[in-house]
Short mmCIF file of C-alpha atoms in Angstrom, two decimals:
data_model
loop_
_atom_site.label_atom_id
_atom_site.label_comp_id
_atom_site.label_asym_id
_atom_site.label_seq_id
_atom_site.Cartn_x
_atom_site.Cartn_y
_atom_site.Cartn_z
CA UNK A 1 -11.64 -9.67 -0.06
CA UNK A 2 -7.88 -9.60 -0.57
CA UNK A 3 -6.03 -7.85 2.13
CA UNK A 4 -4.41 -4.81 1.58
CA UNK A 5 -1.05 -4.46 1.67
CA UNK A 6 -0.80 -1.42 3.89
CA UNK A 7 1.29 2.24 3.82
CA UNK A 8 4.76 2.25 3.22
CA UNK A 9 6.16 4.16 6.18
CA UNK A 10 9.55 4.85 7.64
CA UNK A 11 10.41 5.55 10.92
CA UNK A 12 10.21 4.88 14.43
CA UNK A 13 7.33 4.73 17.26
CA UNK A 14 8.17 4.88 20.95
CA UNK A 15 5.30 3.15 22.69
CA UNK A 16 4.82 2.96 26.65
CA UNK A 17 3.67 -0.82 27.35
CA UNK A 18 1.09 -1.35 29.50
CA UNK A 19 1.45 -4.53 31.75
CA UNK A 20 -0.33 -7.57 30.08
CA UNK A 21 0.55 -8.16 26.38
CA UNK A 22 3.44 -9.33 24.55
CA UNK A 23 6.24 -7.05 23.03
CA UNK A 24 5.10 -8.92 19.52
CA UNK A 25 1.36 -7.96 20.50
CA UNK A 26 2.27 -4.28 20.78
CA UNK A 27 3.79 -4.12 17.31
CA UNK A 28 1.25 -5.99 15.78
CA UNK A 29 -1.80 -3.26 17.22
CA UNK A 30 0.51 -0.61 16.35
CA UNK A 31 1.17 -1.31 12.77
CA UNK A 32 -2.47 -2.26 12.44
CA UNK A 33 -3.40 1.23 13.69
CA UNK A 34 -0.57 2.81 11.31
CA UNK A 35 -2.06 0.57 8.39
CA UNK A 36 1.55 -0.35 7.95
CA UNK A 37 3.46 -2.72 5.51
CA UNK A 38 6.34 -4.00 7.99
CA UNK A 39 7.03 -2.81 11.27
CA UNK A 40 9.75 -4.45 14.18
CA UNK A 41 10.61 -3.68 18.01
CA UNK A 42 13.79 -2.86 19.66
CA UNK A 43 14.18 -4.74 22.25
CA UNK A 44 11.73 -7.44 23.89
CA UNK A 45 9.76 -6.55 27.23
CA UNK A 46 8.23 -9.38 28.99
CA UNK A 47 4.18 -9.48 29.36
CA UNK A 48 4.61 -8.13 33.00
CA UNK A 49 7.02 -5.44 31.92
CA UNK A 50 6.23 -2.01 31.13
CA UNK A 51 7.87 1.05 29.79
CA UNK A 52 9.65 2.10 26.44
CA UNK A 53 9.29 -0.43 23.40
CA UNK A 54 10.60 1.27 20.18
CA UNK A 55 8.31 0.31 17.22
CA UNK A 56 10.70 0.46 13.81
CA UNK A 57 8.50 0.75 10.79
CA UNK A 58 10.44 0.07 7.24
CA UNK A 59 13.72 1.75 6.58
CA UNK A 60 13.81 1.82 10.58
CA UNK A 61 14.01 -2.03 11.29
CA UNK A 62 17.49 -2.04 9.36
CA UNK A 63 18.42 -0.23 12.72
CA UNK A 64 17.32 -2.37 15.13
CA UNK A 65 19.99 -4.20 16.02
CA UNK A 66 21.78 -0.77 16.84
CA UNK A 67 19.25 0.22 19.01
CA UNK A 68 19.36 -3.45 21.00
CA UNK A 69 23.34 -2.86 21.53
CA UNK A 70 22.32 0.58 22.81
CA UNK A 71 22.33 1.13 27.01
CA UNK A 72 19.22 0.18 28.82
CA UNK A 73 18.07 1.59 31.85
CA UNK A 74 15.67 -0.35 34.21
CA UNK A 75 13.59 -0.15 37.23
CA UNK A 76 12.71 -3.29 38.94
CA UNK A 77 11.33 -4.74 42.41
CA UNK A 78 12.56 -7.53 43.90
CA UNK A 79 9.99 -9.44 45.88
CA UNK A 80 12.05 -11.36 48.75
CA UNK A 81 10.58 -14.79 50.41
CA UNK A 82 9.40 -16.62 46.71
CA UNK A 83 11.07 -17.75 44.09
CA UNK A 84 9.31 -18.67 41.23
CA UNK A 85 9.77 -20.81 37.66
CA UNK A 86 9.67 -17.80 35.46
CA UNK A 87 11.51 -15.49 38.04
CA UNK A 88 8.51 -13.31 37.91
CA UNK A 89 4.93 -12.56 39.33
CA UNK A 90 3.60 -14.74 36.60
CA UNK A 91 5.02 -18.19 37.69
CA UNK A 92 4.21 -20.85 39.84
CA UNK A 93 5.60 -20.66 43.64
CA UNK A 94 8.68 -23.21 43.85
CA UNK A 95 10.46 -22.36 46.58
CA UNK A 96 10.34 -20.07 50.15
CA UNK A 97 12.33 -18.33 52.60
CA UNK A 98 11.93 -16.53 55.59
CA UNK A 99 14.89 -14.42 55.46
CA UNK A 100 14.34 -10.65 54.36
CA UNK A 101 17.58 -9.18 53.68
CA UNK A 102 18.70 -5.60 55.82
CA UNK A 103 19.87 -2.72 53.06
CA UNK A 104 23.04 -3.44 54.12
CA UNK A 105 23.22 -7.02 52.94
CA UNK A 106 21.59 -6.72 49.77
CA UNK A 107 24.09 -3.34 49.06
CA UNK A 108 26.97 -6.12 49.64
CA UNK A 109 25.22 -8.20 47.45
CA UNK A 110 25.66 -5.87 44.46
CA UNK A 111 28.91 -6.11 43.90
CA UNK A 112 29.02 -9.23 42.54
CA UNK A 113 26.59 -7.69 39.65
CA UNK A 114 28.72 -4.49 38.35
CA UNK A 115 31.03 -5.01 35.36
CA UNK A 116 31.34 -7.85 32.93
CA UNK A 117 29.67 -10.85 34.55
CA UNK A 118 28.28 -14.55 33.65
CA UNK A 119 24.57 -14.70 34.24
CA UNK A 120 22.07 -17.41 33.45
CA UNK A 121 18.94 -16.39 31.54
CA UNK A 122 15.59 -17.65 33.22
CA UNK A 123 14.41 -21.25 31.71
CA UNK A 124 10.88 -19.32 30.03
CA UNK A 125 13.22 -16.84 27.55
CA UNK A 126 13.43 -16.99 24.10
CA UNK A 127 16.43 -18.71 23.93
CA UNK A 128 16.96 -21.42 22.03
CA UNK A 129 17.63 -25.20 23.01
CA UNK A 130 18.88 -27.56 20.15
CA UNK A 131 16.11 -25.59 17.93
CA UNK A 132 13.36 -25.23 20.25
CA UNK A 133 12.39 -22.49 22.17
CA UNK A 134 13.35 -22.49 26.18
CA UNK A 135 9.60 -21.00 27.21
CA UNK A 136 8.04 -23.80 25.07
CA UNK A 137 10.06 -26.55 26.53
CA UNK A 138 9.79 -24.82 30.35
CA UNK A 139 6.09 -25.12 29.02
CA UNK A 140 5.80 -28.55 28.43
CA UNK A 141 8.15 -29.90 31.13
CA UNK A 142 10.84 -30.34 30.03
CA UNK A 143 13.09 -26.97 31.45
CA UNK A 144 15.93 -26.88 29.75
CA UNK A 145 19.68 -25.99 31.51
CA UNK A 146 21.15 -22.93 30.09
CA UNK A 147 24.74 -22.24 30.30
CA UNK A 148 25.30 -18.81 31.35
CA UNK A 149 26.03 -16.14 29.14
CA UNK A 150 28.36 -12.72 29.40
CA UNK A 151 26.61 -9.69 30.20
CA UNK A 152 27.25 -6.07 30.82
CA UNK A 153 26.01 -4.38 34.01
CA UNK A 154 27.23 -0.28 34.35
CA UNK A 155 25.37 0.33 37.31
CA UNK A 156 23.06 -1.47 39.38
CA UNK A 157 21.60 0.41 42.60
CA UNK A 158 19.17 -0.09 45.93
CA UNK A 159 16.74 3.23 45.49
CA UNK A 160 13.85 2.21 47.50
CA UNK A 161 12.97 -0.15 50.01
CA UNK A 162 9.24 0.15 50.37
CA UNK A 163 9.09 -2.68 52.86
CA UNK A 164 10.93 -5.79 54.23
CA UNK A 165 9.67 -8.12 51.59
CA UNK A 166 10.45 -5.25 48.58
CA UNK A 167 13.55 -3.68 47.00
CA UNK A 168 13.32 -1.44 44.27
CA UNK A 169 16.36 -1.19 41.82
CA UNK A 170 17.75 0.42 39.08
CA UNK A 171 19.78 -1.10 36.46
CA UNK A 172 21.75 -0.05 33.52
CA UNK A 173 22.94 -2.45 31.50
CA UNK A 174 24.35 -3.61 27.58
CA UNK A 175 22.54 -5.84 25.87
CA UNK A 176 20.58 -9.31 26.25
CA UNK A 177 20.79 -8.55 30.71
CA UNK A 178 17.83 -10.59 31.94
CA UNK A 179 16.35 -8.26 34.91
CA UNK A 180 14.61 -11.64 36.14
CA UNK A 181 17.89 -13.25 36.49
CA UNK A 182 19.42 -10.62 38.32
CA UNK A 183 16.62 -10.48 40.92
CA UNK A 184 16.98 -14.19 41.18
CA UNK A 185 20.87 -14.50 41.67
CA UNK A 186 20.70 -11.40 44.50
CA UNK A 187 18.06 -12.80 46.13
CA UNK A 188 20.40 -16.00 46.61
CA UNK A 189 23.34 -14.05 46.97
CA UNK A 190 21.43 -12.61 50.37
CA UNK A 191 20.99 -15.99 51.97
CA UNK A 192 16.99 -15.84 50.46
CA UNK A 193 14.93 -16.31 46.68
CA UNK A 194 12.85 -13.92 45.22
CA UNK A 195 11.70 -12.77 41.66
CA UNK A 196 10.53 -10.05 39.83
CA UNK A 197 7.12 -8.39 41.05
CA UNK A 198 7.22 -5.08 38.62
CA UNK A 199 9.82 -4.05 35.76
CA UNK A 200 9.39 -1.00 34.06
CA UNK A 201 12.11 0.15 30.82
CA UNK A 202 13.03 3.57 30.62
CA UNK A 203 15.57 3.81 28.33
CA UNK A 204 16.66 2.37 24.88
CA UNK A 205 19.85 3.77 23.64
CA UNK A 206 18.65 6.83 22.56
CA UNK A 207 15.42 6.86 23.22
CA UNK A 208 13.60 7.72 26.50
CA UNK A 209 10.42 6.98 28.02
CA UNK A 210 9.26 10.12 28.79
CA UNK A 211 9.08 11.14 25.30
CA UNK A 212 6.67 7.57 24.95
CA UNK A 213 3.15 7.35 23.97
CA UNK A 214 0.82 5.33 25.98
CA UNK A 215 -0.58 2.41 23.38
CA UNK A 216 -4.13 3.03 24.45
CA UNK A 217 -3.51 6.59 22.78
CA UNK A 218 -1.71 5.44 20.12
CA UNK A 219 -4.60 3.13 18.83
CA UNK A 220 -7.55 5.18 19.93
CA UNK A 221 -9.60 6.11 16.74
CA UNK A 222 -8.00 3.48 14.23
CA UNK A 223 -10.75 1.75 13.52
CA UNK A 224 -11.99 4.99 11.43
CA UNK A 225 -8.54 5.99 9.76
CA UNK A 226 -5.26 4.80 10.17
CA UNK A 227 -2.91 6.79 13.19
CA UNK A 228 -1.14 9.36 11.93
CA UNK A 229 2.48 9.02 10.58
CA UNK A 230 3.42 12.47 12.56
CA UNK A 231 3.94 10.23 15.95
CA UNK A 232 6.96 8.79 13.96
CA UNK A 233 10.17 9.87 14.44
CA UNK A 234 13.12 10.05 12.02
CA UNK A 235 15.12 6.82 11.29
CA UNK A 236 18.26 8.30 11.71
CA UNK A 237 17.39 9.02 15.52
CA UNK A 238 18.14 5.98 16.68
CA UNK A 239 21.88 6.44 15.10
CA UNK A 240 22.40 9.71 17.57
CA UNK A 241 24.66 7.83 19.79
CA UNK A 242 26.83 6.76 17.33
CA UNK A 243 29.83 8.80 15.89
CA UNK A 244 28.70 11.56 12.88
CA UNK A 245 31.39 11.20 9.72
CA UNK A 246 30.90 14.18 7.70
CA UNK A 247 31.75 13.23 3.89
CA UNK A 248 32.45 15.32 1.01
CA UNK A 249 29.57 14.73 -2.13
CA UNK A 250 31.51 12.54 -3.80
CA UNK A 251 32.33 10.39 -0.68
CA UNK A 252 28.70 10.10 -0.72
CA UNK A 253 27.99 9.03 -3.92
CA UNK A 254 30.78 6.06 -3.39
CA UNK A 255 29.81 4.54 -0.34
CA UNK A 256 25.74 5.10 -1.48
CA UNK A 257 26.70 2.50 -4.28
CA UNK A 258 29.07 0.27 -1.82
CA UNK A 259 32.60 1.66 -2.28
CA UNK A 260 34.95 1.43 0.27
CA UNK A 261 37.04 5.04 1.06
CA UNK A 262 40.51 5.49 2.23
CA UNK A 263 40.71 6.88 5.85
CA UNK A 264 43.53 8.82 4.98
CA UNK A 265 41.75 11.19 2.81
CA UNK A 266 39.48 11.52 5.69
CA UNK A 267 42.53 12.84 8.41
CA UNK A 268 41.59 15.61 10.49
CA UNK A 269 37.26 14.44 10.01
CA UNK A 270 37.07 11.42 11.76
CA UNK A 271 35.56 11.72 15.33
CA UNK A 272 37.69 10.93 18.21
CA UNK A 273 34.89 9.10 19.90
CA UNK A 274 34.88 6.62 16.46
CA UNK A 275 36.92 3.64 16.85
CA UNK A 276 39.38 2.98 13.78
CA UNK A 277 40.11 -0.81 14.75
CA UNK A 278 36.91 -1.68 13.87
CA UNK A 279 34.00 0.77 15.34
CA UNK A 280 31.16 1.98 13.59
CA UNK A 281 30.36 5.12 12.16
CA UNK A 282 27.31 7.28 11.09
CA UNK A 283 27.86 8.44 7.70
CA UNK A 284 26.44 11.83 7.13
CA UNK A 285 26.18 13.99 3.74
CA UNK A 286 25.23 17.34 5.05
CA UNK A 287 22.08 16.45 7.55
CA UNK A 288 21.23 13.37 5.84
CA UNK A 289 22.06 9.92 7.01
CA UNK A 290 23.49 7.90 4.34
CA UNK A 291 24.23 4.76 6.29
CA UNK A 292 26.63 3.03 8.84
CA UNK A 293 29.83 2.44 7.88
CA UNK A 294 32.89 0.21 9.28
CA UNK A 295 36.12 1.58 9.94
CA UNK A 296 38.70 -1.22 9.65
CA UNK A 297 42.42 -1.39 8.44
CA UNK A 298 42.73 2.34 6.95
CA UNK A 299 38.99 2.05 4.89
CA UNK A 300 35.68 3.46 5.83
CA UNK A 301 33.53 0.55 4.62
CA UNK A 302 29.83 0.36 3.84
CA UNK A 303 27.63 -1.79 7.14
CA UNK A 304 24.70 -0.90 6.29
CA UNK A 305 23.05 1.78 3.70
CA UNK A 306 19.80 3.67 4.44
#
């Protein structure tokens, strides 16, 4: 029997990942249990990682990359004394110290992670390698050397030391920070190696874990009757951080069909927290979300319609 093609449905799903499967396993249970046509995440969490994964479905997935540009806030322990090849609990032991950090040293160690840094993804990431995959190539052998990359860390503090071999952080950070690779490079910037033993996400630009729903609830009961589209949540939430533009109806009705507007006919409207050399906007007729838009040498310009 043909398959069918499933519900159309718009709008987002924020799930609280359980340790063990894949970010790309989550979404496909979830749209499964939604019986939906197309669904996306925002933002990948390794298989040992837990916490918020937003779930686009539709209309949503044309927002993802807003959401991935969007602050993330972390919680992470660093194991001291092993550092492994995937710079977490799931890898194979390569190396060992003895030295265990004091607070003090691994506090001194954290200023060389605030601001705009360089930082070197782990060898099993996504990234890829001449067309191939990193993780496949780590995989088979063949780990491939990364150049390191720019990355954005706003805070990064010591909030727990449960013992001498653990340090709990947490992190807030732009996008595309690899929590594995910062646990590695401290580690070695306190005279020792270490990795990742637990990571848990709690935020995603605007979206927080708390208001999450555990994927064991979200899938309960789907083998009877799809999961109900009242767990989704508005596409236009994941735009709340960015600047509102309030337009006229005819303003509207332009940029809906992909006409640029003059900015100066929009003096005295345009948010002082939007950028006019280039920033983004949240184009809004009344309370509805018509799109992103551009602003860029005196025109509001059409990014991307809803």
């Amino acid at each position: 029997m043909r398959r069918k093609r499933g519900r159309a449905l718009d709008g987002w799903l924020l799930v609280d990942k359980p340790s063990g499967p894949t970010s790309t396993d989550v979404v496909n249970r979830v749209r499964r249990a939604f019986d939906a046509q197309k669904a996306g995440h925002g933002g990948t969490l390794d298989p040992l990682a837990t916490g918020l994964l937003p779930v686009a479905f539709g209309a949503a997935t044309k927002t993802v990359p807003y959401i991935m540009d969007g602050t993330k806030l972390y919680h992470f322990t660093l194991r001291f004394g092993e550092a492994r090849d995937t710079d977490d609990a799931d890898g194979e032991v390569i190396e060992t110290s003895e030295l265990r950090p004091d607070d003090a040293r691994i506090r001194a160690g954290l200023a060389s992670f605030q601001g705009d840094i360089m930082q070197v993804p782990p060898i099993f990431s996504a990234i890829k390698v001449a067309g191939e995959r990193a993780y496949d190539m780590a995989r088979e052998g063949r780990p491939p050397v990364l150049e390191p990359r720019p990355a954005r860390i706003d805070r990064f503090e010591l909030i727990e030391r449960p013992d001498a071999d653990r340090a709990v952080f947490a992190v807030q950070s732009g996008k595309g920070v690899y929590m594995r690779s910062l646990a590695r490079d401290l580690a070695r910037v306190c005279g020792s190696v270490g990795h990742v033993s637990a990571l848990r996400r709690l935020r995603v630009g605007p979206f927080l874990v708390e208001d999450a729903i555990s994927l064991d609830k979200i899938i309960e009961g789907a083998d009877n009757a799809p999961t109900s589209p009242a767990l989704l949540r508005p596409v236009a939430t994941a735009l709340a951080d960015i600047p509102a533009l309030a337009l006229t109806e005819i303003e509207a009705e332009s940029l809906s069909h992909g006409q640029a507007i003059s900015l100066v006919t929009m003096m005295g409207r345009i948010p002082d927290s939007a950028n006019p050399a280039g920033g983004i906007a949240r184009a809004m007729d009344g309370g509805r979300v018509i799109g992103l838009c551009r602003l860029e040498d005196g025109w509001l310009r059409p990014e991307r319609l809803l």
